[in-house]
CSV table of C-alpha atoms and ligand atoms in Angstrom, one decimal:
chain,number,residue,atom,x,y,z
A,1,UNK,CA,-17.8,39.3,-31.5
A,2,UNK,CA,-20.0,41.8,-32.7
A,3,UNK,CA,-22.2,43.6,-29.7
A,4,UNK,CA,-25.9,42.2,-29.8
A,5,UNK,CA,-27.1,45.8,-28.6
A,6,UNK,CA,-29.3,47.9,-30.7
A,7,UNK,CA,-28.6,51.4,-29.7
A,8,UNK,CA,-30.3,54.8,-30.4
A,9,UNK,CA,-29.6,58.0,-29.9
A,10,UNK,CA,-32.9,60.7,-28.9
A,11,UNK,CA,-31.8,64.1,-29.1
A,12,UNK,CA,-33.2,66.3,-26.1
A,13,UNK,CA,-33.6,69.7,-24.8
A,14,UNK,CA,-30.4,71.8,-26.7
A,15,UNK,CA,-28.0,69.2,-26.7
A,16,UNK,CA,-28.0,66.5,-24.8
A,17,UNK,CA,-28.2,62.9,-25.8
A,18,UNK,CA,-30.6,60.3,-24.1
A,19,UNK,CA,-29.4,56.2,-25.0
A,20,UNK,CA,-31.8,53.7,-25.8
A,21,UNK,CA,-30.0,50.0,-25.2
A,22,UNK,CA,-32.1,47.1,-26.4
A,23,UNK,CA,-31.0,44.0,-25.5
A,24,UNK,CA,-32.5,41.4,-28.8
A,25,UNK,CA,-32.6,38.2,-27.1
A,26,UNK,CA,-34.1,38.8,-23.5
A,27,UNK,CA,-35.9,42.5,-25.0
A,28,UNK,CA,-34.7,44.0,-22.2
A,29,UNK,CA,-34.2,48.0,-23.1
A,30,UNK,CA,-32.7,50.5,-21.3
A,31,UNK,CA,-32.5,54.2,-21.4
A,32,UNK,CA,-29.1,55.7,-20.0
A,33,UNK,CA,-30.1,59.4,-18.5
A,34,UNK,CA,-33.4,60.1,-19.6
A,35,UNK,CA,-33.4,64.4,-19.9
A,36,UNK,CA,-37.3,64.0,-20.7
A,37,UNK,CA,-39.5,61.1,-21.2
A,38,UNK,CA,-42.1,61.6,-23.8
A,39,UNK,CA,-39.5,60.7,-26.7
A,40,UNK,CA,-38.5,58.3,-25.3
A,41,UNK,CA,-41.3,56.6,-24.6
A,42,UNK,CA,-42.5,57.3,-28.5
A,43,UNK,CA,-39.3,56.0,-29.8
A,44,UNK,CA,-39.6,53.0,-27.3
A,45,UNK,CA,-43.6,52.3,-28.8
A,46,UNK,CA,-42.3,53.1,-32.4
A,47,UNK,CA,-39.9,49.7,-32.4
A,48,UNK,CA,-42.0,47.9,-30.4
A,49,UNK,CA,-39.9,48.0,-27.1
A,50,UNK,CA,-40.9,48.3,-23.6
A,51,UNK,CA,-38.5,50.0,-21.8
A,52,UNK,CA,-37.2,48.0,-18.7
A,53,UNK,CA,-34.5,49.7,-16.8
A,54,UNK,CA,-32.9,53.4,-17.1
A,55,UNK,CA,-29.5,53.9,-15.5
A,56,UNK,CA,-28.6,57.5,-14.2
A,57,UNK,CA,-24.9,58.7,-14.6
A,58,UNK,CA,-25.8,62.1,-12.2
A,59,UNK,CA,-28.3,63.9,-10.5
A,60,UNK,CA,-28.5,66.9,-12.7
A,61,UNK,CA,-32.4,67.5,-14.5
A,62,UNK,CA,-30.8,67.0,-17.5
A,63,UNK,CA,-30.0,63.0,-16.7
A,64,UNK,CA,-33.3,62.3,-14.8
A,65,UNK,CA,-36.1,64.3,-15.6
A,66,UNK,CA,-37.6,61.7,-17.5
A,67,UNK,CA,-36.7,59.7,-14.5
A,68,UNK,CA,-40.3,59.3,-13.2
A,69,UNK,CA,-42.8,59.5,-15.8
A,70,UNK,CA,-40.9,56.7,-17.7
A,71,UNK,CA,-41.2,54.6,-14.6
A,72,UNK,CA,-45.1,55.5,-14.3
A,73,UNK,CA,-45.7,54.5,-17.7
A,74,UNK,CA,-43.2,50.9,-17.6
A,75,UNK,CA,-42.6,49.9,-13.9
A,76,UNK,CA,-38.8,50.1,-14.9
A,77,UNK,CA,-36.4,49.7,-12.7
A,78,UNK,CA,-34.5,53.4,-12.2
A,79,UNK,CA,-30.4,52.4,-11.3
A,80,UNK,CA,-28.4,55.3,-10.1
A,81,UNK,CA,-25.1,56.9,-7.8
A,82,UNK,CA,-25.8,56.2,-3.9
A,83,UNK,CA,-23.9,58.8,-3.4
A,84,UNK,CA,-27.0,61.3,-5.0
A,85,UNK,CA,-29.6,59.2,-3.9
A,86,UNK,CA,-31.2,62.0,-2.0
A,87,UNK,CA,-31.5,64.0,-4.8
A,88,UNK,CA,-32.7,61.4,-7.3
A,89,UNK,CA,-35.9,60.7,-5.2
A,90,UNK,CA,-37.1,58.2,-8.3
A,91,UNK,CA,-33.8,55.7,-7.7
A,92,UNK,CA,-34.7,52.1,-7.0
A,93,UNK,CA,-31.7,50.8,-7.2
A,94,UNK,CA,-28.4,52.4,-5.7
A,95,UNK,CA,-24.9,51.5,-6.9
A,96,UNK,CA,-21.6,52.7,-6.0
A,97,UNK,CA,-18.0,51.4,-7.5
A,98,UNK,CA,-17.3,47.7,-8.9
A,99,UNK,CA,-21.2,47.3,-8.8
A,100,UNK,CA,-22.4,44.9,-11.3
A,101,UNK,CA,-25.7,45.8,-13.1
A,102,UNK,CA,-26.9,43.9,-16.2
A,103,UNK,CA,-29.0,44.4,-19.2
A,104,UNK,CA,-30.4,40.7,-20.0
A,105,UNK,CA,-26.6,38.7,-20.4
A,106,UNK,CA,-24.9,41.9,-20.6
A,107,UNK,CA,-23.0,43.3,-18.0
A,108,UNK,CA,-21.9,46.5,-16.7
A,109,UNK,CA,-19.2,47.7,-14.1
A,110,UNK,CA,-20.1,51.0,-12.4
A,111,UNK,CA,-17.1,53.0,-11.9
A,112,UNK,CA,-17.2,56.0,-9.8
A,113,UNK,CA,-16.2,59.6,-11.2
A,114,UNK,CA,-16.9,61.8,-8.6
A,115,UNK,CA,-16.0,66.2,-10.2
A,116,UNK,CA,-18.8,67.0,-12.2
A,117,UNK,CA,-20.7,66.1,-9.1
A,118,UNK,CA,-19.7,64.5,-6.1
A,119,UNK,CA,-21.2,61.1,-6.9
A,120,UNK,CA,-20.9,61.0,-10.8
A,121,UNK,CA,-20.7,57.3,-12.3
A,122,UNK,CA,-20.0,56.0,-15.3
A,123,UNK,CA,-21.3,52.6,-16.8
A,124,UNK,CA,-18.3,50.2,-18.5
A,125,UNK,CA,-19.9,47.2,-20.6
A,126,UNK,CA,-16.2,45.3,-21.0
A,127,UNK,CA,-18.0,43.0,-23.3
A,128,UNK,CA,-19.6,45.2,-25.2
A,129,UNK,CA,-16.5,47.8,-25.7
A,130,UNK,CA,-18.8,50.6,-24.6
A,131,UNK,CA,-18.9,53.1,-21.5
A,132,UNK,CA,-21.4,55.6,-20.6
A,133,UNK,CA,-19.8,58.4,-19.5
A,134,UNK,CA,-22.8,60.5,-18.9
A,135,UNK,CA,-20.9,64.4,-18.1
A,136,UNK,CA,-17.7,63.5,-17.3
A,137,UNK,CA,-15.9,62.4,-20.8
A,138,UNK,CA,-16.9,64.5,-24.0
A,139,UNK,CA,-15.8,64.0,-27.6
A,140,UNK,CA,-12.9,66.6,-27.2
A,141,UNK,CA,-13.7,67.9,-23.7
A,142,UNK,CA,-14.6,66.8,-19.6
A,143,UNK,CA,-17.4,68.1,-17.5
A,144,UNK,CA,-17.6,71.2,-15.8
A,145,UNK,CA,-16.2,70.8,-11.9
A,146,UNK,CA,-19.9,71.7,-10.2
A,147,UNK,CA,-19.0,69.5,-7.1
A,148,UNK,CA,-15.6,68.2,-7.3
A,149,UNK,CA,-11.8,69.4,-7.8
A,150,UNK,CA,-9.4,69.5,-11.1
A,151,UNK,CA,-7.4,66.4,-9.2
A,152,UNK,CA,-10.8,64.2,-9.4
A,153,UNK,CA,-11.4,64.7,-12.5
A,154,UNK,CA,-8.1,64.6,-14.0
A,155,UNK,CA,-7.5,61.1,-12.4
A,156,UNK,CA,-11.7,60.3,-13.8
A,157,UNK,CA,-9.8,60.8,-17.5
A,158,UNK,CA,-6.3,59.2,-16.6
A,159,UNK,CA,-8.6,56.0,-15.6
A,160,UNK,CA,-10.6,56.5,-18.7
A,161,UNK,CA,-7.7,56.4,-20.7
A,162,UNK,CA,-6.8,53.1,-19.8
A,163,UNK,CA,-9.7,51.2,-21.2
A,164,UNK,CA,-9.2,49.2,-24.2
A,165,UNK,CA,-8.6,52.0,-26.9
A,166,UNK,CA,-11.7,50.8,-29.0
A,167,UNK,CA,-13.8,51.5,-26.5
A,168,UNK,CA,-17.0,53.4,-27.6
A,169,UNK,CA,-17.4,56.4,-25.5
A,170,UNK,CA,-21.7,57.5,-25.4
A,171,UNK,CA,-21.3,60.9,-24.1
A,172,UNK,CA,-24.5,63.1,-22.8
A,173,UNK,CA,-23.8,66.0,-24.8
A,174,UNK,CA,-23.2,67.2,-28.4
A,175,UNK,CA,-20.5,69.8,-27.7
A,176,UNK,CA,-17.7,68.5,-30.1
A,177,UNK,CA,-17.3,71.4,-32.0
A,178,UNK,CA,-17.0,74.1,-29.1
A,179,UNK,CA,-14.7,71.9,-27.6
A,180,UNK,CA,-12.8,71.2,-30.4
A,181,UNK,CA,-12.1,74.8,-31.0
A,182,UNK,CA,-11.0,75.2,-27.9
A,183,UNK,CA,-8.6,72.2,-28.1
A,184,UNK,CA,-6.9,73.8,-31.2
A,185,UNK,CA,-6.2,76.7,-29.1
A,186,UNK,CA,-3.6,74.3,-26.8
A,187,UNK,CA,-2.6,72.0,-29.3
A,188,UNK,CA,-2.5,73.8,-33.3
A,189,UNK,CA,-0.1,71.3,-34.5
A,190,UNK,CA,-1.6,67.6,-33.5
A,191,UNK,CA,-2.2,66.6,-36.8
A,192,UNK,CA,-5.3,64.4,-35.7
A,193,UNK,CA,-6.5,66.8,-34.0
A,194,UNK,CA,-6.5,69.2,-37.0
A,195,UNK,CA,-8.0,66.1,-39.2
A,196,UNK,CA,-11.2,65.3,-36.8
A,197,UNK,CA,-12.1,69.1,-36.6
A,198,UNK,CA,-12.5,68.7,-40.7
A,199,UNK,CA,-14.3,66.0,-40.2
A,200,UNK,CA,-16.5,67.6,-37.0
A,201,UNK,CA,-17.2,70.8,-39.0
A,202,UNK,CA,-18.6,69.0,-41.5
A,203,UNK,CA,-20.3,66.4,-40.1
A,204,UNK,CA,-22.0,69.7,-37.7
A,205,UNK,CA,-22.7,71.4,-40.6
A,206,UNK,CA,-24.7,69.1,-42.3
A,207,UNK,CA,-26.4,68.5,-38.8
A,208,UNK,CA,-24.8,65.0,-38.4
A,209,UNK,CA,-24.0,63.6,-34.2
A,210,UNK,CA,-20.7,63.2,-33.3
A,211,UNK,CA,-20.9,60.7,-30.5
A,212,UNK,CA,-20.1,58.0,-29.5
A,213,UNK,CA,-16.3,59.1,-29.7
A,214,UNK,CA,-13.6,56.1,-28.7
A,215,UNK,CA,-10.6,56.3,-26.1
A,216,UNK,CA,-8.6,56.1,-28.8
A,217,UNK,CA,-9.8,59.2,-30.5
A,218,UNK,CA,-9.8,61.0,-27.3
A,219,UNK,CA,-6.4,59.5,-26.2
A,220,UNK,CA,-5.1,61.1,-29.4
A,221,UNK,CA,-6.8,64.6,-29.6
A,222,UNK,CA,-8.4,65.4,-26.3
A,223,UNK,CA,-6.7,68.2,-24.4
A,224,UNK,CA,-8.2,67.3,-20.7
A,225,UNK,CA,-7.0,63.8,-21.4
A,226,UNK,CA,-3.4,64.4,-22.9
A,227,UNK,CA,-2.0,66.2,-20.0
A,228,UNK,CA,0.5,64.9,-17.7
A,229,UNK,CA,-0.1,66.6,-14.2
A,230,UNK,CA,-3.3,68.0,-12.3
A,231,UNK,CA,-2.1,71.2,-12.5
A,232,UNK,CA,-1.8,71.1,-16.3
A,233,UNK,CA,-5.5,69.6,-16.5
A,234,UNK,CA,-6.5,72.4,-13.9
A,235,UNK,CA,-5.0,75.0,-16.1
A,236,UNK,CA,-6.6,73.9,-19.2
A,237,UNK,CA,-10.2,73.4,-17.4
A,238,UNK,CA,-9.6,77.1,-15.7
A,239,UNK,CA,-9.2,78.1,-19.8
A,240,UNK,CA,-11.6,76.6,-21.3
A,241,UNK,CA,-14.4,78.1,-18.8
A,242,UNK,CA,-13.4,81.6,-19.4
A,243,UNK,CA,-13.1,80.5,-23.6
A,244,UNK,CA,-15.4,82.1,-25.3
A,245,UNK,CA,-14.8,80.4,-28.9
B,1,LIG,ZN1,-24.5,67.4,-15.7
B,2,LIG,FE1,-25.8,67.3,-18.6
């Protein structure tokens, strides 16, 4: 069945993304990691939506600046890691893993993914074939390891790898393109790999997004994902932050 969300995509500060999830039949909306708030809240006024809920993946400024001047201007409810909870003074609501939250009948699963920091959590909406992955997941790439170890977040992208492939992966950030670079460097000859950097090049150049990526793309052309120890992924995570394109 086709998803009933309408979802948009507000571009904010250099690159990061902030989701807008409107749910048609209750008008619930939710904004998934607000950077800032004032396009939100325009985009929000400009369909006629009145933002209910935003869900925080992390703590960084970059997810919840918006946090609290969305909330003066809706009431919303603000969702977010109890493991960060003291530095997300704005949270409301705090959920840890196999919490439930919902968006009108939708429902999401909160799945813990502690590396990029220590409490990161991602958002699965089963029904909806979509995950939020906030910093940990990128089209091509993972998460720097601010607050956790190569072992975390290796087994964060071994557990993401096991969702249903067509899974629709909303990541925070637009850095396809640097990270697809980079993946060329470890893997020259995986053809699909080759083929979606076409594709990414162009799409870049004629300043098109890139995300939402799937698991299946990722499963098929994501270094950080198609490696099969923690010391490989640690390796190629060690590279990648000395790579300087
Ligand atoms: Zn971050
Ligand atoms: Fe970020």
């Amino acid at each position: 069945m086709p998803s009933p969300l309408e979802i948009v995509c507000i571009p904010a500060l250099s690159d990061n993304y902030i989701w807008l999830v409107h749910e048609p039949k209750t008008g619930e909306t939710l904004v998934i990691d607000p950077a800032v708030a004032d396009p939100v809240l325009a985009e929000a006024e400009a369909r006629g939506w009145k933002i209910s809920q935003i869900w925080n993946t992390h703590w960084h400024p970059d997810h919840t600046g918006g946090n609290q001047a969305i909330k003066q201007a809706t009431g919303c409810l603000i969702t977010g890691p109890a493991a960060e909870a003291a530095r997300i003074p704005t949270l409301d609501r705090r959920v840890a893993e196999g919490d439930r939250v919902r968006l009108g009948p939708v429902e999401a699963a909160v799945i813990e993914v502690p590396a990029h920091t220590a409490g990161h959590i991602a958002y699965h909406l089963a029904q909806e074939e979509m995950v939020f992955v906030g910093d940990t997941l990128f089209a091509m790439g993972c998460g720097r390891l601010f607050e956790g170890t190569a072992e975390q977040m290796h087994s964060n992208l071994q557990r993401l790898a096991k969702l249903p492939p067509e899974t629709r992966v909303y990541c925070a950030h637009e850095y396809t393109l640097a990270n697809g670079r980079f993946a060329l460097t470890i893997e020259p000859e995986n053809q699909a790999l080759v083929e979606r950097m076409v594709q990414v090049e162009k799409a870049r150049a004629g300043g098109e997004r890139t995300v939402p990526t799937t698991i299946a793309l990722e499963r098929a052309t994501n270094p950080f994902m198609r490696v099969s120890t923690a010391d490989e992924f640690a390796a190629r995570r060690h590279a990648k932050d000395g790579y300087k394109g």
